[in-house]
Structures are given as C-alpha cells and as structure tokens.
Coordinates of C-alpha atoms and ligand atoms in Angstrom, one line a residue:
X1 CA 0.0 0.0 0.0
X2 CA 2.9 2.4 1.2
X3 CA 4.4 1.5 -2.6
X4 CA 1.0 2.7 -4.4
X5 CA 0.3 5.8 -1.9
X6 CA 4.0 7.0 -2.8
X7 CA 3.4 6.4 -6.5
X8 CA -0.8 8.3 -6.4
X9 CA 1.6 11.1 -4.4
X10 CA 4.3 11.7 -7.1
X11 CA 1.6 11.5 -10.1
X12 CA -0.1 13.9 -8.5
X13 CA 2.7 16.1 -8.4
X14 CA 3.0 16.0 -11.9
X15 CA -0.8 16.7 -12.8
X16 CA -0.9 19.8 -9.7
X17 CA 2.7 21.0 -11.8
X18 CA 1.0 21.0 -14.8
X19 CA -2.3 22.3 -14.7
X20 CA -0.8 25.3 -12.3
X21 CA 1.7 25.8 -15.1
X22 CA -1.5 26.1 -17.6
X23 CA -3.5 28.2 -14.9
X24 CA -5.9 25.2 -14.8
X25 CA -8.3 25.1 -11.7
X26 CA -7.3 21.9 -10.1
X27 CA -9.6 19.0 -9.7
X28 CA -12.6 19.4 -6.6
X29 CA -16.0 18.7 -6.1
X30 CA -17.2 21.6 -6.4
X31 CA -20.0 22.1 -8.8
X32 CA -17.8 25.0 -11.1
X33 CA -14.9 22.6 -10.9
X34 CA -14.1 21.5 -15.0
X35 CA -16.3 18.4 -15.9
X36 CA -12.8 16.4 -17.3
X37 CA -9.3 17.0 -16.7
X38 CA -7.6 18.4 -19.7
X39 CA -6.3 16.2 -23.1
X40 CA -2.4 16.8 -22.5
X41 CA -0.7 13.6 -23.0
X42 CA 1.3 14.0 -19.9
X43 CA -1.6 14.7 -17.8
X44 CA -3.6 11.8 -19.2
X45 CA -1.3 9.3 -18.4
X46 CA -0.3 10.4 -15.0
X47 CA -4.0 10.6 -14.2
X48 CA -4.7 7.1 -15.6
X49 CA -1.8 6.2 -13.2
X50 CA -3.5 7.8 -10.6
X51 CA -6.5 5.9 -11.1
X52 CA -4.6 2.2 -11.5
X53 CA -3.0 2.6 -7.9
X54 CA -5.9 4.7 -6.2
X55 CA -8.2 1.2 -7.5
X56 CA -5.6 -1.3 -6.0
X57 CA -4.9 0.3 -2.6
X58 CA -8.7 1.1 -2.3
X59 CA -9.0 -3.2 -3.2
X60 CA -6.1 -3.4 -0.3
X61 CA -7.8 -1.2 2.3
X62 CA -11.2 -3.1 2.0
X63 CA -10.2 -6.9 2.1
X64 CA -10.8 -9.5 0.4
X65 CA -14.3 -10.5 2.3
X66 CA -15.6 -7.2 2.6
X67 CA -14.8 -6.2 -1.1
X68 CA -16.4 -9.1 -2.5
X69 CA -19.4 -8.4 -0.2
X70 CA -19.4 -4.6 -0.6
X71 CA -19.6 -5.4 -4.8
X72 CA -22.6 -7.9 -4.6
X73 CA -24.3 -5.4 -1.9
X74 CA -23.6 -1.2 -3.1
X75 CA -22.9 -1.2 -6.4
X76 CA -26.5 -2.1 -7.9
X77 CA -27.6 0.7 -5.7
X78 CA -25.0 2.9 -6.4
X79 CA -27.2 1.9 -10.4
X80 CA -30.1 2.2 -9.5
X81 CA -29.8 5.7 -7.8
X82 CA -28.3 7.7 -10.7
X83 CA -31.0 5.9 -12.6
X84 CA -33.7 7.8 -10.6
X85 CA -31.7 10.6 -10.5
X86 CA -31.9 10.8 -14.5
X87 CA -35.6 9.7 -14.8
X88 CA -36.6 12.7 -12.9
X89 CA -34.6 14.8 -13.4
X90 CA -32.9 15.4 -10.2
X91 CA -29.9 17.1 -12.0
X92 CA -32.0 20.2 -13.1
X93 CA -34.3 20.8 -10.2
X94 CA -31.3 21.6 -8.3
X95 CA -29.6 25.0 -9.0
X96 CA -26.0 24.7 -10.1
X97 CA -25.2 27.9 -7.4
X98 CA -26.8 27.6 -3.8
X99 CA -28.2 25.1 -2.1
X100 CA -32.1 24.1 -2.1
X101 CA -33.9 21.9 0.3
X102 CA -35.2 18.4 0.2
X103 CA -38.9 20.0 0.3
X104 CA -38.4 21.7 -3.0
X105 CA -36.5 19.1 -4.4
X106 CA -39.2 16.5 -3.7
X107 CA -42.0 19.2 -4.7
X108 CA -40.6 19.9 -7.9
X109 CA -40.0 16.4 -9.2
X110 CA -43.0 14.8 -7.4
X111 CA -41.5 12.2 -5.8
X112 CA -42.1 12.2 -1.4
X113 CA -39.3 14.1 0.3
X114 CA -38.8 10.9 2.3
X115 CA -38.0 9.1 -0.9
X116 CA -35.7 11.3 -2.7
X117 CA -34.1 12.3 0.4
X118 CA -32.8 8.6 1.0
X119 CA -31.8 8.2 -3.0
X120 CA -29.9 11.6 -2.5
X121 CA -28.1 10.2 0.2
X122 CA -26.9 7.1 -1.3
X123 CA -25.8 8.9 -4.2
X124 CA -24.0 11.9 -2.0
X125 CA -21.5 8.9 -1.1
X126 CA -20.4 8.8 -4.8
X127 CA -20.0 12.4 -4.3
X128 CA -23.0 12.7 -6.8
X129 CA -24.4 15.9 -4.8
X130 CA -23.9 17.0 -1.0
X131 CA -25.9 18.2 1.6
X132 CA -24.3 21.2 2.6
X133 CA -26.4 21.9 5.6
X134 CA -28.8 19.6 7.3
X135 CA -32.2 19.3 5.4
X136 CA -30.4 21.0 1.9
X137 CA -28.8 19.7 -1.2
X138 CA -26.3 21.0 -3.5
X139 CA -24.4 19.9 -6.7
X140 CA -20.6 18.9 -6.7
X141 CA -18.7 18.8 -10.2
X142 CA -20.3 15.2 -10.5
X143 CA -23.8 15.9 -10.5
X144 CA -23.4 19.0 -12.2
X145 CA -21.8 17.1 -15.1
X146 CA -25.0 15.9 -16.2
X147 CA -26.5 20.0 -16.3
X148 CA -23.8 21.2 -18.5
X149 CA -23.8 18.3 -20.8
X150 CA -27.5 17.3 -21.5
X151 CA -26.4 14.2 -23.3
X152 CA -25.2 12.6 -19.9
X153 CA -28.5 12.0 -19.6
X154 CA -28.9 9.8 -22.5
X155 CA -25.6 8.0 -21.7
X156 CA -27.4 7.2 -18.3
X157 CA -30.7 6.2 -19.5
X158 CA -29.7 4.2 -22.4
X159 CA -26.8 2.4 -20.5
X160 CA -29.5 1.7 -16.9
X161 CA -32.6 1.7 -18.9
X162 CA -31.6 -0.6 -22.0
X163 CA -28.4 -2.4 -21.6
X164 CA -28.6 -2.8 -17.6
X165 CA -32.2 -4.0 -18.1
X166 CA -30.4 -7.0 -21.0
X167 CA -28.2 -7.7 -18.2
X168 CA -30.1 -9.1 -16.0
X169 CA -31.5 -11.3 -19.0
X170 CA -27.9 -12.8 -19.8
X171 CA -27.6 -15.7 -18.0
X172 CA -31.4 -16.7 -19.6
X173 CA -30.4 -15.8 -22.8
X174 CA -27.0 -17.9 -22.2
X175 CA -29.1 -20.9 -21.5
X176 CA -31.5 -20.2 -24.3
X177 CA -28.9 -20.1 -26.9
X178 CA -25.3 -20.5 -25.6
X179 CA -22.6 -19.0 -27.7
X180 CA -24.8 -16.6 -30.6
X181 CA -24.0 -15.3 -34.2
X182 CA -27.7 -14.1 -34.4
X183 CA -27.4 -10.5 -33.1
X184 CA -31.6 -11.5 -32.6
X185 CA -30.9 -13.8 -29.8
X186 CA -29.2 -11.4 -27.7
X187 CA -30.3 -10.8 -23.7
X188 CA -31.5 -7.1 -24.6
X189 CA -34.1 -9.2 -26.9
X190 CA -35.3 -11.4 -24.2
X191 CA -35.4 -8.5 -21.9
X192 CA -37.7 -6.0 -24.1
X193 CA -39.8 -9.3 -25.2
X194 CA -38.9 -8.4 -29.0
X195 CA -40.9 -9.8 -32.1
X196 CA -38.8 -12.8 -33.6
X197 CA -36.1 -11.2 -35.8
X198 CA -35.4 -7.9 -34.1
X199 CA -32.4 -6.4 -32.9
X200 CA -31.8 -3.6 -30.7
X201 CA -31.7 -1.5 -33.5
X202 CA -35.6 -1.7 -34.7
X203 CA -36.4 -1.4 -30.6
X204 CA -35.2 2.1 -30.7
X205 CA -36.6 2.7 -33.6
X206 CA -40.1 1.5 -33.0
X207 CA -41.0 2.0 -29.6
X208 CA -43.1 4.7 -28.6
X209 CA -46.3 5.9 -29.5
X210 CA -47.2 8.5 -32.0
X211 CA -44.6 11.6 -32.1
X212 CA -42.6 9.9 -29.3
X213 CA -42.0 7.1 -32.0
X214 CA -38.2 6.6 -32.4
X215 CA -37.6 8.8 -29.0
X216 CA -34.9 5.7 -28.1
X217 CA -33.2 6.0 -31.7
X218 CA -32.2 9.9 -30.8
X219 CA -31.4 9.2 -27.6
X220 CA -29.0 6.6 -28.7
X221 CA -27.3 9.0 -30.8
X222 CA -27.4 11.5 -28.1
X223 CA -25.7 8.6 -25.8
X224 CA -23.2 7.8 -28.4
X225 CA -22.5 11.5 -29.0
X226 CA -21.9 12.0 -25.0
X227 CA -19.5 9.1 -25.4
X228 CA -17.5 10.7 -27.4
X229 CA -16.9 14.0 -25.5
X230 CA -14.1 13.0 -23.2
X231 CA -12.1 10.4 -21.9
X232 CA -11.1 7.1 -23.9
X233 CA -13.7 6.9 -26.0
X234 CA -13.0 10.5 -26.9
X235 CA -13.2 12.1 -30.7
X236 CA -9.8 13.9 -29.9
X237 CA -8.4 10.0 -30.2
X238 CA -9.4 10.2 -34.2
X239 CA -6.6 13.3 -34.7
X240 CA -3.8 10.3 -33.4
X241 CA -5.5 7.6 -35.1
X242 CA -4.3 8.4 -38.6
X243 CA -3.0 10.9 -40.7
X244 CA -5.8 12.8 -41.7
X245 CA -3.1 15.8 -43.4
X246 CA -2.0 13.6 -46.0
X247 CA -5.0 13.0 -47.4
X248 CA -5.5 16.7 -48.7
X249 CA -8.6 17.3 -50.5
X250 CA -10.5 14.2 -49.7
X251 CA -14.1 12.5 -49.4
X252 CA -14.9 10.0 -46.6
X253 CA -17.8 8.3 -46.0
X254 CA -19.0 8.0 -42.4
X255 CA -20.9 4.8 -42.5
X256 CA -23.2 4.8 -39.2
X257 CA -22.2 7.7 -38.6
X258 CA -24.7 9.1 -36.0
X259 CA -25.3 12.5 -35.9
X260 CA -21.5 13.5 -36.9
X261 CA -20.2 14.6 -34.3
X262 CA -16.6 12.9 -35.6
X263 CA -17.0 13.9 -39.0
X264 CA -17.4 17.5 -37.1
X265 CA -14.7 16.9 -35.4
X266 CA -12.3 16.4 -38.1
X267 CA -14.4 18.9 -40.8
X268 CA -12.6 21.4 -38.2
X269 CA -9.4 20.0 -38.3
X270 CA -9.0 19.1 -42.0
X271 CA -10.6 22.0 -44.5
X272 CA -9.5 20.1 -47.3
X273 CA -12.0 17.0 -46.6
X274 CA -15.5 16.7 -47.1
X275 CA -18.0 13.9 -45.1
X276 CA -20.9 12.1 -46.3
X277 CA -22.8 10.5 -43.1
X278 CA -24.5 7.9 -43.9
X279 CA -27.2 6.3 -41.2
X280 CA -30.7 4.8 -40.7
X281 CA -33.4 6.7 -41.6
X282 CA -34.9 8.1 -38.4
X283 CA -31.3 9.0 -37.2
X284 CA -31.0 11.0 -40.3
X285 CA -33.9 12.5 -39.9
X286 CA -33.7 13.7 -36.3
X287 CA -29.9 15.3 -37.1
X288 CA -29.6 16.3 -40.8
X289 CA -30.4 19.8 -39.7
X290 CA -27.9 19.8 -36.7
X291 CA -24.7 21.0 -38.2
X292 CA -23.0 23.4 -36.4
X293 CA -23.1 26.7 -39.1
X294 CA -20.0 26.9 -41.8
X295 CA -19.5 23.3 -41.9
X296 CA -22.8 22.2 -43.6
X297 CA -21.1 22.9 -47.1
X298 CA -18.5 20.0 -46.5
X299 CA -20.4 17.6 -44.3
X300 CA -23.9 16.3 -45.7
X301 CA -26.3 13.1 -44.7
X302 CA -27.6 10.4 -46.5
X303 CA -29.9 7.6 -45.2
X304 CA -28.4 3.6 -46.0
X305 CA -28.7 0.9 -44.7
X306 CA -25.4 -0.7 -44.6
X307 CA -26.9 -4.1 -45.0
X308 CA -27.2 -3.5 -49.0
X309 CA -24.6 -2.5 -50.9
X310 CA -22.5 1.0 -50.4
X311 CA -23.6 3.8 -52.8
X312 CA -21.1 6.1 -52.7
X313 CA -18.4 4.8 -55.3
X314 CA -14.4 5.3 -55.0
X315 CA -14.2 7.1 -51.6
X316 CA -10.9 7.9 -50.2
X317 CA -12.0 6.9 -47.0
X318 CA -14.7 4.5 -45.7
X319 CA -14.8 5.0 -41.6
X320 CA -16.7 2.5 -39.7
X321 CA -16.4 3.6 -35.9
X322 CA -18.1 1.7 -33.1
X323 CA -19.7 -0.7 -36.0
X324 CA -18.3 -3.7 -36.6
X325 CA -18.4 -4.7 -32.8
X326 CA -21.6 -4.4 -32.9
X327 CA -22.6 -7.0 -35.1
X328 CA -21.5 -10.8 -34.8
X329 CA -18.8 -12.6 -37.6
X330 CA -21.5 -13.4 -40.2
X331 CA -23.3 -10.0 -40.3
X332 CA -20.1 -8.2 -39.9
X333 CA -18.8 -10.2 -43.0
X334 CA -22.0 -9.0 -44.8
X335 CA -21.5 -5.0 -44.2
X336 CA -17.8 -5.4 -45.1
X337 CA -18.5 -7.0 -49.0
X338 CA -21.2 -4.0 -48.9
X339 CA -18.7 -2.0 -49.0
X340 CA -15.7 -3.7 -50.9
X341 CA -18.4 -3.2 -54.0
X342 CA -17.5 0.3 -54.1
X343 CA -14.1 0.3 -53.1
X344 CA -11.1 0.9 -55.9
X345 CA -8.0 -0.8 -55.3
X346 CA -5.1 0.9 -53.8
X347 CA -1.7 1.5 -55.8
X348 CA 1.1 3.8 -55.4
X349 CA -0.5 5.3 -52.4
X350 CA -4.0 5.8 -54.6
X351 CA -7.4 4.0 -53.6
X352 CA -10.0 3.7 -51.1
X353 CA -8.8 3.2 -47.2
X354 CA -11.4 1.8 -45.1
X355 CA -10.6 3.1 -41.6
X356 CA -12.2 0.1 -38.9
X357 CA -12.0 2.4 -35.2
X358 CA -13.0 0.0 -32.6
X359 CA -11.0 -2.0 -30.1
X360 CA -8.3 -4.2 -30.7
X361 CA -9.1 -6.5 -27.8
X362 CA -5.6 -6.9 -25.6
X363 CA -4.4 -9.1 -23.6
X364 CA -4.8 -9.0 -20.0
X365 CA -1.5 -7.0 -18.8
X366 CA -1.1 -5.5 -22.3
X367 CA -2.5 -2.1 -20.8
X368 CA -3.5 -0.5 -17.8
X369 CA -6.4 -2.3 -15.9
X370 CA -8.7 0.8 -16.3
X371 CA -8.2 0.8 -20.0
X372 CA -8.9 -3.0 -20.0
X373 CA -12.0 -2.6 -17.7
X374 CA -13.4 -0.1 -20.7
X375 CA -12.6 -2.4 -23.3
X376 CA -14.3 -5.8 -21.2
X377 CA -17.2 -3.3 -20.3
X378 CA -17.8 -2.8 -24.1
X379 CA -17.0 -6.4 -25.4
X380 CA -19.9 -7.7 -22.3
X381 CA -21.9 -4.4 -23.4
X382 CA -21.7 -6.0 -27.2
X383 CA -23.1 -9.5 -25.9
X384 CA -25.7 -8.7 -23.7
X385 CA -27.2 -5.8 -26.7
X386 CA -26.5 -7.7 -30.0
X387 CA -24.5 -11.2 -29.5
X388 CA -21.5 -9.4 -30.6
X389 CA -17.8 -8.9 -29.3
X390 CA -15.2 -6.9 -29.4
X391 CA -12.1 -8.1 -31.5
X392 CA -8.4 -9.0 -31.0
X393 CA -5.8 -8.4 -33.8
X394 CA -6.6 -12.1 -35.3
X395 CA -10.0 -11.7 -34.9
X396 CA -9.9 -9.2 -36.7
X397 CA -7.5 -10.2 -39.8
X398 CA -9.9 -13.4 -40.0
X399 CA -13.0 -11.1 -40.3
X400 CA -11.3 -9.6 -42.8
X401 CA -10.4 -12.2 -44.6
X402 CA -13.7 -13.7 -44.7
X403 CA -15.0 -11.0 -46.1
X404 CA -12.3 -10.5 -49.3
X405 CA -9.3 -12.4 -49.7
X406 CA -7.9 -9.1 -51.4
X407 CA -8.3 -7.0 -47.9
X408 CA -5.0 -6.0 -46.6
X409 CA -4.3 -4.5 -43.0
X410 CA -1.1 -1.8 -43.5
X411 CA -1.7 -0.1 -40.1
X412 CA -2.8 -0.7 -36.3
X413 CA -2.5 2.7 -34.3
X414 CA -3.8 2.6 -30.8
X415 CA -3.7 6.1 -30.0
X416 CA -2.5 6.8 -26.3
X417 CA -5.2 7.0 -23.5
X418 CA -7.8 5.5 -26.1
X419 CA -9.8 2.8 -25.7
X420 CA -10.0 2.3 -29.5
X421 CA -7.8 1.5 -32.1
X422 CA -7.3 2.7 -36.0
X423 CA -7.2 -0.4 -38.6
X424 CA -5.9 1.1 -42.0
X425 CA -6.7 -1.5 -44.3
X426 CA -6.9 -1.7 -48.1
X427 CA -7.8 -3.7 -51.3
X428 CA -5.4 -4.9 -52.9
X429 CA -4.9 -5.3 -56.6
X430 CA -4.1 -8.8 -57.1
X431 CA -7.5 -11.6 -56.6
Ligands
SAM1 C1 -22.7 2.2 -31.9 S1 -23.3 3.4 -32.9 C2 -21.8 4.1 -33.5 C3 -22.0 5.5 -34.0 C4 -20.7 6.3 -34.4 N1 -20.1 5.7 -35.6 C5 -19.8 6.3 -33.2 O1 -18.6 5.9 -33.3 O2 -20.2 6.8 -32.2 C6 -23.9 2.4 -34.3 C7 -24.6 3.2 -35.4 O3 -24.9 2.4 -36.4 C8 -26.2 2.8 -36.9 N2 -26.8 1.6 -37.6 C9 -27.3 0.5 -37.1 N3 -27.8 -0.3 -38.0 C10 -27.6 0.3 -39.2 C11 -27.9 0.0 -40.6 N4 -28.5 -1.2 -40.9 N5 -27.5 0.9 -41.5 C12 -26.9 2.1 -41.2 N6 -26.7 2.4 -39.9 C13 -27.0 1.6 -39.0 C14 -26.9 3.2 -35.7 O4 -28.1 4.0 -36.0 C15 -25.8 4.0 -34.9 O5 -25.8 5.3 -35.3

C-alpha cells in the first residue's frame, strides 16, 4: 500500500505542476470545478496512473471478504440511484449555485421528500451531490456534469434503462442459446420481449407511440455523441488515429455515422476534406439539420442501410467507428462485402482506405487495468445488446479475410489514452 500511496503522491505532483503551469483550476467537487481533466498527453497518463494505484490500494484497504461483499451489496444501488436521478430529473431541479432543500426538491419532481431524500443520500457517497447543511442539497462537479452536458442523460438512460435491463436477461439468454452469431438472440431481446427477428436497432426505432416514435433512436445517438466528449472513447483520439493531413482534398464516408459529431470533429481539423454520413433513416432524420453553421457545405447526410450494398463509389475513405463490434462474424462479414463493392484498389498510395475504429481487444496486462475494464465493459456491453464482441488483432485479420481475400491490413494505431484502435486497411490489386 505504502508502494502505491508514494506512486498516487508523485503522479499527483506531476498533474498539480501542470495544470498550475496552464492556470488550470485543479480537480474538486465543487460544482464549477471543470467536468474532465484536460487532453495533455502528460496529464492523461499520469492521471490514468492515478487511477490504477488509487483502485488497488482502495482493493487493499477493504479486504478480500468485505470487497467481495461490498460489490454484490452497493454497487446495484449505487445503479439504480443515478438511474432515478436521471428519470426525474434530479440534475436540473437543483440550482448549479446555492443550495435548495429536500422539500423543494421533492415538490418539484413529485417524488415524497422521504423518498428522494434517501436516494440523494446514497448517491451523495459517490459524491454525486452534497448536503451542505442539514435538510439542503447542492451539486458537486459530479452531479453538475450531467447539467452542463445534457447528453449525460442519454448516456445514463440508455446504458440503466436498456443495456442494464439486458443484463439481468444474460444468464437466460445464455441458457437459451449458448454461444450466438444471431445479433436477434441477444439478452436485450429477451429482456424488451422483441418480435422474432429484431435487434436492438428496430427497438429504438419502434418503440413509442405517436410523435414519441423513435424517441430511443435519438437518444441513442445522443448517448453515443456524450460518449464521445471526453475520456477514452473521446473524438480527440481520431486526430492520433491516422493521418488525416496527408490525405488533402479528400471524401470520406461515415458509415453509421450518427449525428457526426466525428466527422465534425475532423471537418474542423481538416478544411481540405468533405463527409458524407451515412445512417438509418430516423437518425437521419432527427440530425440532418444539426450541423454546427459553416461546416454544412462540407459535411452532408444520406440515409443507407449498410446491410445493402454501399452507394457512394471510389471514396478515399470509408470510416466504420463503433460498428463492426456491434454485429456478430457473419453479419459483420456481410457490411464489409457492402462495401468492398464500391471500393477501388489501392496503388502507389491511390485507392479507397477503409478506416475500422474500434478495439483491438488486448491481452490482459497489455494495458492499464482501467483501460482494459473499458474495453471488457464494451465487449460484455456488445453481448448482452447484439450477441456481438469486441475483436483481438486475429480476430480481426480473419474477419477480414472472410469477407475479401484481397483486404490487406497496413496499419494498427492505438492512440495513447484510447480505448480504440485505427485499422488502415486496403484492397489490394491482385484476386
Ligand atoms: C454504436 S453506434 C456508432 C455511431 C458512431 N459511428 C460512433 O462511433 O459513435 C452504431 C450506429 O450504427 C447505426 N446503424 C445501425 N444499423 C444500421 C444500418 N443497418 N444501416 C446504417 N446504420 C446503422 C446506428 O443508428 C448507430 O448510429
């Protein structure tokens, strides 16, 4: 323990050097604290150190016996709480300055103060909001995360409401149907009770009555989107993935691309580029009228379904991020020869790239355990919504060869402090 306090102590050091040096307010709970600790390499990968030992000597400090016990007993509370939280609200009907009191709280969501008064409690030892004075509640940076970025709250619900509701279906759906390539026998299926044949994908789109219709579709996007803000799953990860400057005056297609928030990402990056998205229908429709103003010239939508064969001919670029995991070997094989249609073979540095973002599963010990934890979190995330999995290195050159004997991996980059990695891969000439 003395080993891991003296190595959290001298990370520290470096992250308090740093961010002073950048006139950076330092990490707090309080609610105007910054909502993520700044991308500087140096600071991400002394605070992922940070993180590492503070998990092991927390492991130390509990035991064995009461760890175990503590894991089975808090944590589906620790679930369930920001779950209510998010349902109603809880983030907004409490004001990001001051502090308000239980009464109002409970009046203005319409939940008894009793009630919401014990759920805020639970959460305040996550530091998810305090109680500043007896009888009052407040926000610390935690809470107030989820009022300055609104699509927190899709993050939650989709991950508590959807996938943590599938969870609790896996071990039935594992007896059902063992080891699955059907991305229609998945727990989430079993969970939301859905009509032989669908996936997760036609749950989003169809549940919900009347103008509600499709209210899961946007706020799947809106999860994915919030994904994509910070951290390891961050868009910033793309800049390191590959590089984008040598493609000057380019067009790449972002198949499934959500709402574009990558694509805007890089639109702001690389002039020189344009961006078709390309997604289902009611994605399409909820965000083709989203793009922030100046870009809309060089990024435009188009509804496909990348189950038939890709439209757009000869792009420099086809980007699948956060796809392919999603869908089991045989449907994944089936999206890649969709788009291998409209690929041209690369020569002398010419052709169509398809760029593959997504994990490259390590092995345990390969990287940090928190890094791991985010890629086994995903891969069990994959199974429970789809039957799907996230890939190692061979899993993926297989894949690939299934698909076309003529696909060629020429790069791996695993930027650092991301989760995901950038597979270059091209056609080549020769059959
Ligand atoms: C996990 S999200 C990834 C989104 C984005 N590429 C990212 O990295 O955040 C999967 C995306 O695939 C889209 N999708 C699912 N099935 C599709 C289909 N048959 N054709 C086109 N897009 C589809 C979903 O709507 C969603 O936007």
């Amino acid at each position: 323990m003395k080993e891991l306090a003296e190595r959290i102590c001298s990370q520290v050091d470096t992250i308090t050097k740093i961010l002073d040096s950048q006139s950076v307010q330092q990490p707090s709970f309080r609610p105007d604290a910054p909502s993520a600790i700044p991308d500087d390499k140096q600071v991400q990968a002394a605070r992922i150190a940070i993180i590492e030992a503070a998990n092991d000597i927390i492991l130390l400090a509990q035991g064995p016996a009461e760890y175990i016990r503590n894991e089975a007993f808090v944590k589906k509370h620790d679930v369930s709480v920001l779950s209510i939280l998010n349902h109603y609200d809880v983030w907004n009907a409490i004001p990001l300055e001051g502090k308000v009191s239980y009464d109002d709280v409970s009046k203005k969501i319409g939940i008894p103060r009793n009630y919401i008064r014990r759920i805020l409690r639970h959460a305040m030892t996550r530091r998810i909001f305090c109680e500043p004075t007896t009888g009052y509640v407040a926000h610390t940076t935690n809470s107030a995360a989820a009022v300055k970025d609104g699509s927190l709250s899709a993050w939650i619900g989709h991950n508590i409401d959807e996938v943590g509701r599938a969870l609790s279906w896996q071990v039935e759906a594992i007896d059902k149907w063992g080891e699955t390539e059907d991305p229609s026998n998945a727990a989430l299926c079993l969970a939301m009770d859905l009509p032989e044949g669908n996936t997760i994908f036609e749950f989003l789109q169809n549940d919900g009555e009347g103008e509600k219709k499709g209210w899961r579709a946007k706020r799947f996007s809106l999860a994915m989107a919030a994904m994509s803000k910070t951290g390891s799953f961050s868009s910033k990860h793309i800049h390191d993935g590959f590089d984008w400057a040598s493609l000057g005056e380019a067009t790449l297609v972002d198949i499934g691309g959500s709402s574009g928030y990558d694509d805007i990402e890089l639109a702001r990056h690389y002039p020189s580029m344009k961006f078709i998205i390309q997604d289902r229908d009611e994605v399409i429709i909820s965000f083709k009228d989203s793009l922030p103003c100046g870009l809309d010239s060089r990024i435009t939508f188009q509804s496909h379904d990348f189950m038939i064969p890709q439209p757009v001919n000869g792009a420099d670029v086809y980007f699948l991020k956060h796809i392919l995991h999603d869908w089991p070997d045989p449907v994944s094989t089936k999206i890649l020869q969709n788009i291998v249609l409209a690929m041209t073979p690369f020569q002398n540095n010419r052709g169509s790239r398809l760029l593959i973002m997504d994990s490259v599963m390590p092995e345990m010990g390969e990287v940090p355990l928190t890094i791991m934890q985010l890629n086994t979190a995903m891969d069990l995330q994959m199974m429970a919504a789809l039957g799907a999995k996230e890939r190692t290195r061979a899993d993926w050159e297989a894949l690939l060869r299934a698909a076309d004997q003529r696909f060629r991996i020429i790069n791996v980059r695993q930027p650092v402090g991301s989760a995901d990695a950038v597979i270059e891969v091209v056609l080549d000439l020769q059959t």
